[in-house]
C-alpha cells in the first residue's frame, strides 16, 4: 500500500495473451499461490498464477461456444471453486475446475 511520498507502486509483471480488450479480472481466493482470471472481447477466459515468483498463464477456457458476445465480467465464489463469467449476450456461465485422471 502506498503510504507516503517515499512509497510508490512498481510494475511486477505484465500479463499478455488476450487478442483484444480485457474487460475484467478477478483474484481467486483460497489458493496456495496467487491466481487471477481475466476475460474480454476475445471470449477467452485466462487463468494466471504466480509460480516461483513469476506470473504465467496457467490455462485458457475457450468460451466461444458458450457466449456469442464479449465477456464482460468474471467473479469467483468465496471458496475459489466456481468462476462466474457474464457476457454482453445476456448470459452467465459457471466454470469449475475438474481434476483430470493421469
PDB file of C-alpha atoms in Angstrom, residues 5 9 17 21 25 28 33 40-41 45 54 60 63 65 72 75 78 81 84-85 96 99:
ATOM      1  CA  UNK A   5       5.693  10.255  -0.837  1.00  0.00           C
ATOM      2  CA  UNK A   9       3.926   1.252  -6.867  1.00  0.00           C
ATOM      3  CA  UNK A  17      -2.235 -13.169 -24.140  1.00  0.00           C
ATOM      4  CA  UNK A  21      -9.728  -5.670 -24.901  1.00  0.00           C
ATOM      5  CA  UNK A  25     -10.168  -9.707 -13.867  1.00  0.00           C
ATOM      6  CA  UNK A  28      -9.058 -16.266  -6.936  1.00  0.00           C
ATOM      7  CA  UNK A  33      -0.332 -19.269  -4.634  1.00  0.00           C
ATOM      8  CA  UNK A  40     -12.691  -9.831 -22.520  1.00  0.00           C
ATOM      9  CA  UNK A  41     -13.649  -9.249 -26.114  1.00  0.00           C
ATOM     10  CA  UNK A  45     -11.013 -16.762 -20.044  1.00  0.00           C
ATOM     11  CA  UNK A  54       6.941 -15.339 -11.871  1.00  0.00           C
ATOM     12  CA  UNK A  60      -7.313 -20.965 -21.013  1.00  0.00           C
ATOM     13  CA  UNK A  63     -15.953 -19.677 -24.103  1.00  0.00           C
ATOM     14  CA  UNK A  65     -19.201 -21.973 -27.811  1.00  0.00           C
ATOM     15  CA  UNK A  72     -17.799  -8.556 -19.596  1.00  0.00           C
ATOM     16  CA  UNK A  75     -16.049 -13.331 -10.384  1.00  0.00           C
ATOM     17  CA  UNK A  78     -15.934 -17.186  -1.926  1.00  0.00           C
ATOM     18  CA  UNK A  81     -14.003 -23.183  -6.703  1.00  0.00           C
ATOM     19  CA  UNK A  84     -18.913 -16.962 -12.960  1.00  0.00           C
ATOM     20  CA  UNK A  85     -18.477 -15.221 -16.314  1.00  0.00           C
ATOM     21  CA  UNK A  96     -15.489 -25.363 -12.116  1.00  0.00           C
ATOM     22  CA  UNK A  99      -9.311 -32.894 -11.696  1.00  0.00           C
TER      23      UNK A  99
END
